[in-house]
Tab-separated table of C-alpha atoms and ligand atoms in Angstrom:
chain	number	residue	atom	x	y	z
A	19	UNK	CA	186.503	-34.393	109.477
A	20	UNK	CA	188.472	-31.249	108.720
A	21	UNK	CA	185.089	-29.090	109.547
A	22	UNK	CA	185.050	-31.031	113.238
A	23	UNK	CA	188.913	-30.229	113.467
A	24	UNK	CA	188.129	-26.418	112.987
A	25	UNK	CA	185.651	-26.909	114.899
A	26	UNK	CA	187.688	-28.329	117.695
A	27	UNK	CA	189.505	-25.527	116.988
A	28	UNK	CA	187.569	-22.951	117.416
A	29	UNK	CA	186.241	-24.727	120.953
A	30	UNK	CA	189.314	-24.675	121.886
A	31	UNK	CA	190.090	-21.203	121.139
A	32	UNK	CA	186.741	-20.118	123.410
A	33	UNK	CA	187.419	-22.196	126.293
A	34	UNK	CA	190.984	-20.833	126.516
A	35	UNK	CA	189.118	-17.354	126.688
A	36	UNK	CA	187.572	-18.543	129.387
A	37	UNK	CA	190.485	-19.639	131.945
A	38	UNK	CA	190.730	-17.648	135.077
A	39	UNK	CA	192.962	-19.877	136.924
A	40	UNK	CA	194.992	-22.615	137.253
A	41	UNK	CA	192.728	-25.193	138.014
A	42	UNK	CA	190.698	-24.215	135.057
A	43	UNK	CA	193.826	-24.238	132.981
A	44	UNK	CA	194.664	-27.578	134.470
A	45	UNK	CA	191.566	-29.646	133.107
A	46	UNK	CA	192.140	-27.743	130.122
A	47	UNK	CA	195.467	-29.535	129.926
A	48	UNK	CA	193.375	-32.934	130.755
A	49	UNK	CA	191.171	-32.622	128.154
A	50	UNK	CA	193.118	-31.397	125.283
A	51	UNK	CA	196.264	-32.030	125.701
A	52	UNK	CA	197.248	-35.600	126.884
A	53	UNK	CA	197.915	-38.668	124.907
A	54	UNK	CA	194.246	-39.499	126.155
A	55	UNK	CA	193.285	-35.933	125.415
A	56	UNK	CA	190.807	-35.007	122.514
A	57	UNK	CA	193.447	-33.273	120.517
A	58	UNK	CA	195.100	-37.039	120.176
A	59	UNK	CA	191.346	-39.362	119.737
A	60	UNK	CA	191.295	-36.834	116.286
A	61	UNK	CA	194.872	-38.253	115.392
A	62	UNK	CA	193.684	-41.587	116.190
A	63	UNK	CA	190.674	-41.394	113.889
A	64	UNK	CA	193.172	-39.740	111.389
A	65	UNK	CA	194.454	-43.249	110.498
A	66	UNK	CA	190.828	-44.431	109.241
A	67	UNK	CA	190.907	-41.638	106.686
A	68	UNK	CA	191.194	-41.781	103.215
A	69	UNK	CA	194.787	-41.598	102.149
A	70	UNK	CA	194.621	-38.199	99.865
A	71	UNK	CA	193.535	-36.329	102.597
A	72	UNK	CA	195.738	-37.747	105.619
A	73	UNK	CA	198.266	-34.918	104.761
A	74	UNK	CA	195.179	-32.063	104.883
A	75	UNK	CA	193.867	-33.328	108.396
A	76	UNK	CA	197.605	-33.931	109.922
A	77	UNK	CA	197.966	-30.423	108.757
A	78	UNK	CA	194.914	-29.773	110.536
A	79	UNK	CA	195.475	-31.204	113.204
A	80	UNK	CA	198.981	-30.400	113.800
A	81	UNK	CA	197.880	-26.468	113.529
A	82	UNK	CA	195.227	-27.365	116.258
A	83	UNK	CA	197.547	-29.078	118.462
A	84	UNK	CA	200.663	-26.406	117.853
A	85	UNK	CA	197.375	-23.548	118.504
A	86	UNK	CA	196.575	-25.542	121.982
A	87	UNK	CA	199.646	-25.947	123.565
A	88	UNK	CA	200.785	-22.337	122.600
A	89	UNK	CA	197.972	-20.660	124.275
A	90	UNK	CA	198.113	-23.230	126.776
A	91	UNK	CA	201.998	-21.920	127.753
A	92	UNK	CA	201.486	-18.648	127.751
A	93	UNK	CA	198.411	-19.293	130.628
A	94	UNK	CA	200.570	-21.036	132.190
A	95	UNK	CA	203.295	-18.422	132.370
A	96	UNK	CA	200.723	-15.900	133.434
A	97	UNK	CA	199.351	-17.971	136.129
A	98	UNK	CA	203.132	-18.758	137.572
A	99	UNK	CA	203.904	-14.996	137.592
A	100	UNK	CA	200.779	-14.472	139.522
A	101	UNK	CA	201.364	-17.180	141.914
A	102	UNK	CA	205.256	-15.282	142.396
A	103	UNK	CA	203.581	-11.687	142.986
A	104	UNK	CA	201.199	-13.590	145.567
A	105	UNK	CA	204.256	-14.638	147.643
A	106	UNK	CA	206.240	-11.158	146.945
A	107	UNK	CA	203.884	-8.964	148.633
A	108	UNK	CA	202.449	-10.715	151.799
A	109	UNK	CA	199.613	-8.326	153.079
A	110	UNK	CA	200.024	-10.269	156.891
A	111	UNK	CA	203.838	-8.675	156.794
A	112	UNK	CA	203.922	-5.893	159.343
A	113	UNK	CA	204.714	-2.721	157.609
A	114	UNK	CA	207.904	-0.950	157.539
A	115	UNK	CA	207.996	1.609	159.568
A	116	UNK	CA	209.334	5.152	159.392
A	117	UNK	CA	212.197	5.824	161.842
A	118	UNK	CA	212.620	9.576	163.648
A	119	UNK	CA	215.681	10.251	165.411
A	120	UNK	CA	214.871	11.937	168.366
A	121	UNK	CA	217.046	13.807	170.895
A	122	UNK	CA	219.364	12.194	172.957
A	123	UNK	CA	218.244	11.788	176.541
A	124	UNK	CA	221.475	13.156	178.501
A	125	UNK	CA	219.785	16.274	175.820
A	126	UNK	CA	216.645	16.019	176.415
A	127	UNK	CA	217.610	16.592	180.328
A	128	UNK	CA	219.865	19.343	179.621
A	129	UNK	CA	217.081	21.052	177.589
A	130	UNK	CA	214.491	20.904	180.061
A	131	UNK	CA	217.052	21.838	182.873
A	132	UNK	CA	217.776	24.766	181.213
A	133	UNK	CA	214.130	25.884	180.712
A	134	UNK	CA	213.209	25.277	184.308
A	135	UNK	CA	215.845	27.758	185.333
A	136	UNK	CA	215.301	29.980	182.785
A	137	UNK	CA	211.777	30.112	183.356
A	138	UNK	CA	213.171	31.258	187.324
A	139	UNK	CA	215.262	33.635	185.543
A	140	UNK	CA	218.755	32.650	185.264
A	141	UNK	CA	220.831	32.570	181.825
A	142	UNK	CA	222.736	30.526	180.423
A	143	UNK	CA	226.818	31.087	180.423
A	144	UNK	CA	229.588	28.632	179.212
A	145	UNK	CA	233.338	27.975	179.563
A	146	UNK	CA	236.289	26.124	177.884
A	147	UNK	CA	236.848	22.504	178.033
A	148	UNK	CA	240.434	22.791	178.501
A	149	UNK	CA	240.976	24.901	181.494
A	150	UNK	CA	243.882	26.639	183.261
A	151	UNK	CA	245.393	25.369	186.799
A	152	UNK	CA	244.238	28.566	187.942
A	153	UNK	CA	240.380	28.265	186.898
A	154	UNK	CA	239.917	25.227	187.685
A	155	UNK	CA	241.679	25.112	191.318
A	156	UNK	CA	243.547	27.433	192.571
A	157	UNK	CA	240.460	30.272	192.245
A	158	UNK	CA	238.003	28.311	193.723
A	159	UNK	CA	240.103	27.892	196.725
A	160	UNK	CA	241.122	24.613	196.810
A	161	UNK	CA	244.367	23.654	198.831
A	162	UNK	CA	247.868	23.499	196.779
A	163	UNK	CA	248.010	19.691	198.142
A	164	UNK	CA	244.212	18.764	197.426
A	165	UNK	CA	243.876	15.263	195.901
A	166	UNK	CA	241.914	16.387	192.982
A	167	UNK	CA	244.910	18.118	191.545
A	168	UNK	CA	246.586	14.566	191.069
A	169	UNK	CA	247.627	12.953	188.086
A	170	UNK	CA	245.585	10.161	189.355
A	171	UNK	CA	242.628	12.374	189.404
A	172	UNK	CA	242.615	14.854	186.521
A	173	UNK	CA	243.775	14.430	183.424
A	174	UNK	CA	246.190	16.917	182.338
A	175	UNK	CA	247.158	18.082	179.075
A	176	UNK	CA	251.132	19.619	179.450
A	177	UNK	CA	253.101	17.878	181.662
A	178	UNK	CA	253.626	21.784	183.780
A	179	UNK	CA	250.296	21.004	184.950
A	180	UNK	CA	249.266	24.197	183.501
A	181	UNK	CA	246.507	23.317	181.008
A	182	UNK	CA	244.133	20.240	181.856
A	183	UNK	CA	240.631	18.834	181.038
A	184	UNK	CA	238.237	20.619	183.285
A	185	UNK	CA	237.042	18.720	186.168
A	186	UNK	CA	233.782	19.899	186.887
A	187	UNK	CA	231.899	23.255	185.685
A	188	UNK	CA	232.989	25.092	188.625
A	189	UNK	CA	235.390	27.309	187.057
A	190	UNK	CA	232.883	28.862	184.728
A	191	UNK	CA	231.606	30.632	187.693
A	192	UNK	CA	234.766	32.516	188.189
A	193	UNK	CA	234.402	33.567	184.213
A	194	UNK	CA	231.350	34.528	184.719
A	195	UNK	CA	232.248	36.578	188.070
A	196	UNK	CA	235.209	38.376	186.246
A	197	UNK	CA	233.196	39.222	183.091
A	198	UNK	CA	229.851	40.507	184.660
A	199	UNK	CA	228.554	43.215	187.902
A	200	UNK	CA	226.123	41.062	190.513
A	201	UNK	CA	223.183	40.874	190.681
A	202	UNK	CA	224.098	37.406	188.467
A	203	UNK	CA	222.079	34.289	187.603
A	204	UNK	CA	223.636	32.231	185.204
A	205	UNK	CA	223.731	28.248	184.916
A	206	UNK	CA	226.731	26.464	183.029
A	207	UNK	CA	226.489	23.440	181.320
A	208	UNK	CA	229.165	21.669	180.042
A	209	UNK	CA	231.616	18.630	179.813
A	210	UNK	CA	233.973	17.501	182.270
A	211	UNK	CA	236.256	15.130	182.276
A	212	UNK	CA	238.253	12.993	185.670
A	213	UNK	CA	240.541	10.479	185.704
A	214	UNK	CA	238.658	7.659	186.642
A	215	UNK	CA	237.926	4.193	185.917
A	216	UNK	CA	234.210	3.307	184.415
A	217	UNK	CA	231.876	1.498	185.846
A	218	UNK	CA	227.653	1.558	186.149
A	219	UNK	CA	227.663	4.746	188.152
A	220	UNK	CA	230.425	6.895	186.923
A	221	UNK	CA	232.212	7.559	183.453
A	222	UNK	CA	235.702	9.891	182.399
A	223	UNK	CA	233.591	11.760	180.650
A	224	UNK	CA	229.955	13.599	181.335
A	225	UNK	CA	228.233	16.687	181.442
A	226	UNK	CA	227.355	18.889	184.603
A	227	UNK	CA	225.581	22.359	185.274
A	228	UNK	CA	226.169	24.739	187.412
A	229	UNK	CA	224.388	27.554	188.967
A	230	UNK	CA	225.241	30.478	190.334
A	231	UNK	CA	223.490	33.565	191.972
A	232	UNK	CA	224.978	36.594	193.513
A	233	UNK	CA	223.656	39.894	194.878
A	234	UNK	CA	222.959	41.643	197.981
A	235	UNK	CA	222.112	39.828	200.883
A	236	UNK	CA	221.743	36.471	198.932
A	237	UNK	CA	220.382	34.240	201.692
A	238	UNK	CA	220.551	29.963	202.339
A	239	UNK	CA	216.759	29.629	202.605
A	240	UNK	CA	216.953	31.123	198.715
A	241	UNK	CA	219.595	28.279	197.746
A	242	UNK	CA	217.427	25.635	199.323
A	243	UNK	CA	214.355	27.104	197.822
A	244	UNK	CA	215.602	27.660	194.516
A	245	UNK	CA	216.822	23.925	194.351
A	246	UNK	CA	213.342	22.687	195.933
A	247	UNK	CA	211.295	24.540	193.243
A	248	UNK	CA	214.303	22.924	190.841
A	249	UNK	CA	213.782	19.158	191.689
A	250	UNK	CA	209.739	19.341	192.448
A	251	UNK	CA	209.531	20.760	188.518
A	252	UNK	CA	212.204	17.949	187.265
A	253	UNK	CA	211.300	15.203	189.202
A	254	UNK	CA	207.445	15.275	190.285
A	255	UNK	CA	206.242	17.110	193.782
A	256	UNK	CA	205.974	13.555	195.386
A	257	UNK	CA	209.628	13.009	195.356
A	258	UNK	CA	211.427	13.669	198.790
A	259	UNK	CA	214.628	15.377	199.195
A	260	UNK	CA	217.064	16.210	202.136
A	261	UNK	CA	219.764	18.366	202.282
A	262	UNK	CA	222.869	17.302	204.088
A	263	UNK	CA	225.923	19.136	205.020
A	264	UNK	CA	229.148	18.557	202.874
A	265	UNK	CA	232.200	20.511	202.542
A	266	UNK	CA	233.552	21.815	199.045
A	267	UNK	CA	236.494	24.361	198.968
A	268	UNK	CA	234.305	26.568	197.053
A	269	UNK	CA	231.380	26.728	199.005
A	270	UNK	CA	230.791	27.830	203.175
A	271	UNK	CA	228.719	26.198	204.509
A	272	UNK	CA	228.126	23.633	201.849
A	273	UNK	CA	225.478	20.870	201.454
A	274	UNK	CA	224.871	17.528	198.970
A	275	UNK	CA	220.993	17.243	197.768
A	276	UNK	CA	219.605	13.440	197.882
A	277	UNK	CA	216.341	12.592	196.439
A	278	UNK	CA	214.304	9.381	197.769
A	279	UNK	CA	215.619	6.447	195.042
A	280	UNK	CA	213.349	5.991	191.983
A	281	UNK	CA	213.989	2.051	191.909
A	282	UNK	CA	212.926	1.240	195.613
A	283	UNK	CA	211.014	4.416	196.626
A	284	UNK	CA	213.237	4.659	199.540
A	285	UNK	CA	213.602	1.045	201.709
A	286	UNK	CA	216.936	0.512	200.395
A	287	UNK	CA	218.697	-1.390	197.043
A	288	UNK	CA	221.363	-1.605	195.186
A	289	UNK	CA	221.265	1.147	193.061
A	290	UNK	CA	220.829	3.739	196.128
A	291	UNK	CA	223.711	1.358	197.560
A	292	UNK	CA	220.653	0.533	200.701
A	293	UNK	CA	220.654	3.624	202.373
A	294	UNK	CA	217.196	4.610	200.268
A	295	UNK	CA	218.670	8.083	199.293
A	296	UNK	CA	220.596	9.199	195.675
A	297	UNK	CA	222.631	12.335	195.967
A	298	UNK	CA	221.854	14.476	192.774
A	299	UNK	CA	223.884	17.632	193.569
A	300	UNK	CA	226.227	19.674	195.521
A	301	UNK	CA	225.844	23.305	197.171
A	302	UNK	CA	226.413	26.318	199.174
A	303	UNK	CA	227.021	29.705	199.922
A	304	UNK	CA	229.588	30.996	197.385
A	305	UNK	CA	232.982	31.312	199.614
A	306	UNK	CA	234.614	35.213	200.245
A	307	UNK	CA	237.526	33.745	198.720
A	308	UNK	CA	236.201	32.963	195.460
A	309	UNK	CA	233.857	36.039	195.259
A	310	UNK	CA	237.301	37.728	195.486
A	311	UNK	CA	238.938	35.789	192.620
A	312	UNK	CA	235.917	36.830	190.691
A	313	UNK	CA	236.343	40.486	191.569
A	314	UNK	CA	233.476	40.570	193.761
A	315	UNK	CA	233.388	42.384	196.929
A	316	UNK	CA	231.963	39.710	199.777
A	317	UNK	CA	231.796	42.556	202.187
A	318	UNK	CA	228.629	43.624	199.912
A	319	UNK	CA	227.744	40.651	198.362
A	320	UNK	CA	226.729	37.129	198.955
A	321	UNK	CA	225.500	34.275	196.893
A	322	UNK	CA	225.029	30.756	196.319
A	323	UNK	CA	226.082	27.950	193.997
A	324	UNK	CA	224.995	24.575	193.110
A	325	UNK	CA	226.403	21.807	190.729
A	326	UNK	CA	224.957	18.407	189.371
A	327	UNK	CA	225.359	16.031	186.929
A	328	UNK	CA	223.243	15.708	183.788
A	329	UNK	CA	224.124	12.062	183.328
A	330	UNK	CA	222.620	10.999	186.908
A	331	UNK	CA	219.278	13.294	186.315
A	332	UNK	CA	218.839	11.465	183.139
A	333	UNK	CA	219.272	8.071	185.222
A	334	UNK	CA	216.555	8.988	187.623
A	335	UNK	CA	213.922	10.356	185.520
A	336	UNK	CA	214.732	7.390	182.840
A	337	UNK	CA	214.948	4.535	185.513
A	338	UNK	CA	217.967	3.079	183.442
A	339	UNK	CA	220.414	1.820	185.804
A	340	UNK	CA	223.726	1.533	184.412
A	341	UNK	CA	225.361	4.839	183.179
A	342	UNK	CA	227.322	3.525	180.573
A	343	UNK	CA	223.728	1.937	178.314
A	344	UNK	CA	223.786	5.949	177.721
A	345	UNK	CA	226.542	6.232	175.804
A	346	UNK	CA	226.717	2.708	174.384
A	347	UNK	CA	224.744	4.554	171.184
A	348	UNK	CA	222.510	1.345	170.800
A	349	UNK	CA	219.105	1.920	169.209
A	350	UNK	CA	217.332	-0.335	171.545
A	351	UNK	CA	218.056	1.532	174.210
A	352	UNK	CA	217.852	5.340	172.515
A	353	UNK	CA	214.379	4.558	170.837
A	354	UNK	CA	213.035	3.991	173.853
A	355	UNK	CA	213.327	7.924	174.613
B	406	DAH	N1	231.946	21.031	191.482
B	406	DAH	C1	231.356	20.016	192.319
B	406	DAH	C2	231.694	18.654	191.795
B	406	DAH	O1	232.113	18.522	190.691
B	406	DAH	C3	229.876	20.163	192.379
B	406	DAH	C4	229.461	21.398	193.108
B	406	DAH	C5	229.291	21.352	194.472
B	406	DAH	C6	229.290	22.590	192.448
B	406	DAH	C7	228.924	22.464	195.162
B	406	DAH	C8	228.911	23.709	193.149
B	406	DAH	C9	228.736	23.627	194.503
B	406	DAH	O2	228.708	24.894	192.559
B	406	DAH	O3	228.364	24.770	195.195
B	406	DAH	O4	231.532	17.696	192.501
């Protein structure tokens, strides 16, 4: 009996060789291991043997048994670790992927601006944020009692009215007058800031550029085709644009630009308030008065200016319809550009 226990044994130490998984490992269990198992018949038969060599086969036995179940748990361990790894790593997962930042689009706009009129020549110029009185209004020849100089229009920063946030990019023209000789061609980009309450089309706080030419005999067929060649470039040559007269204190005669609205191609909704038309910038002929604040001579030269605003380009060209998603910094809407 002890040579059928090593035997046993030894059977037992082959098959356990042979377990791949845990069904295998399972009928192992079956067989060897239950109280119906072979492991226990042997301790069954034990009690039929002669009494001087019980002890040897329940030492047998016991070593047999102690052998089965040990190899038997550390299977079983393996297999449950398996089973774990299975469920960590999920192949049908999507994978993560890799996030770039890219440029914001209010950039993006301002960067391609700026290479569309470089590419025609122009440079680039800048001013301060927080301008004079004098820069800002009283060179560009607006009226001592014009509404934009109101507290309820521009936000001031010393109560003498003196130093405020700079309404528009305007006054960089009159920097750039006083600190260069015509013939000039500069665009300004920069911040500006008004007093007024925010809602989907208009913010405290945005970004404008303006443009400036000057020289001899500039003429208003060269504003209109300057801005033309502008907006085909930025916004397709299918897009329609009129130009319509305005006034500005800056500019004589002066004109607003519209462009056919991107949302309803022109028959009228809410975003081009049904009229079909978005105005995307303001113009004219640079007035004598503020070629003179700029030390220019307008008996011998002439030029033009235009200003418009970054923020409503990027609207157009991104077809997002509230101004404010743009500064809202929410990845859902940034990742989309
Ligand atoms: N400064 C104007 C504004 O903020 C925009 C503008 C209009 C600029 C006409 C110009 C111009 O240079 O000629 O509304």
């Amino acid at each position: 009996m002890i040579d059928e226990i090593r035997n046993l044994r030894n059977q037992i130490a082959t098959e356990i060789g042979e377990i791949t998984s845990k069904e295998l490992l399972d009928n192992f269990r079956m067989k060897y291991l239950v109280k119906k198992g072979e492991i226990q018949a042997y301790f069954e038969k034990m009690k039929t043997a002669a009494p001087d060599i019980k002890p040897i086969i329940g030492k047998e036995l016991n070593e047999c048994r102690q052998f089965a179940e040990r190899e038997f748990k550390v299977l079983q361990e393996k297999f449950a670790t398996a089973t774990e790894t299975k469920v960590d790593i999920d192949m049908t997962l999507p994978g993560r992927r890799n996030f770039n930042g890219t440029f914001h689009p209010v950039l993006q706009t301002l960067e391609d601006i700026t290479e569309i009129f470089r590419s025609m020549g122009f440079t680039v110029a800048e001013g301060p944020d927080i301008e004079d009185g004098y820069h800002n209004f009283d060179a560009l020849n607006f009226a001592p009692d014009h509404p934009a100089r109101d507290m309820q229009d521009t936000f001031f920063v010393k109560s003498d009215r003196e130093l405020l946030l700079r309404t528009h990019t305007s006054p960089v023209q009159i920097r750039v007058m006083q600190s260069q000789q015509p013939p000039i061609r500069s665009i300004m980009p920069g911040r500006v800031y008004r007093n007024e309450s925010i809602n989907s089309r208009s913010l405290a706080e945005f970004h404008q550029v303006e443009g400036l030419y000057i020289d001899k005999n500039v003429s208003l067929a060269e504003l209109k085709a300057t801005i033309m060649a502008f907006a085909k470039r930025m916004y397709g040559e299918k897009s329609k644009f009129r130009f319509r007269p305005s006034y500005f204190p800056f500019t004589e005669p002066s004109a607003e630009v519209d462009i056919s609205c991107y949302l309803c191609g022109g028959t009228g909704c809410r975003i081009c308030k049904h009229s079909g038309w978005l105005e995307i910038a303001g113009c004219g002929m640079v007035h004598p008065n503020v070629l003179r604040a700029g030390g220019i001579d307008p008996e011998i030269y002439s030029g033009y200016a235009f200003g418009f605003g970054i923020e409503r380009v990027t609207l157009l060209r991104t077809g997002i319809d509230d101004i404010r998603l743009l500064y809202e910094n929410d990845l859902r809407v940034l990742r989309q550009f």
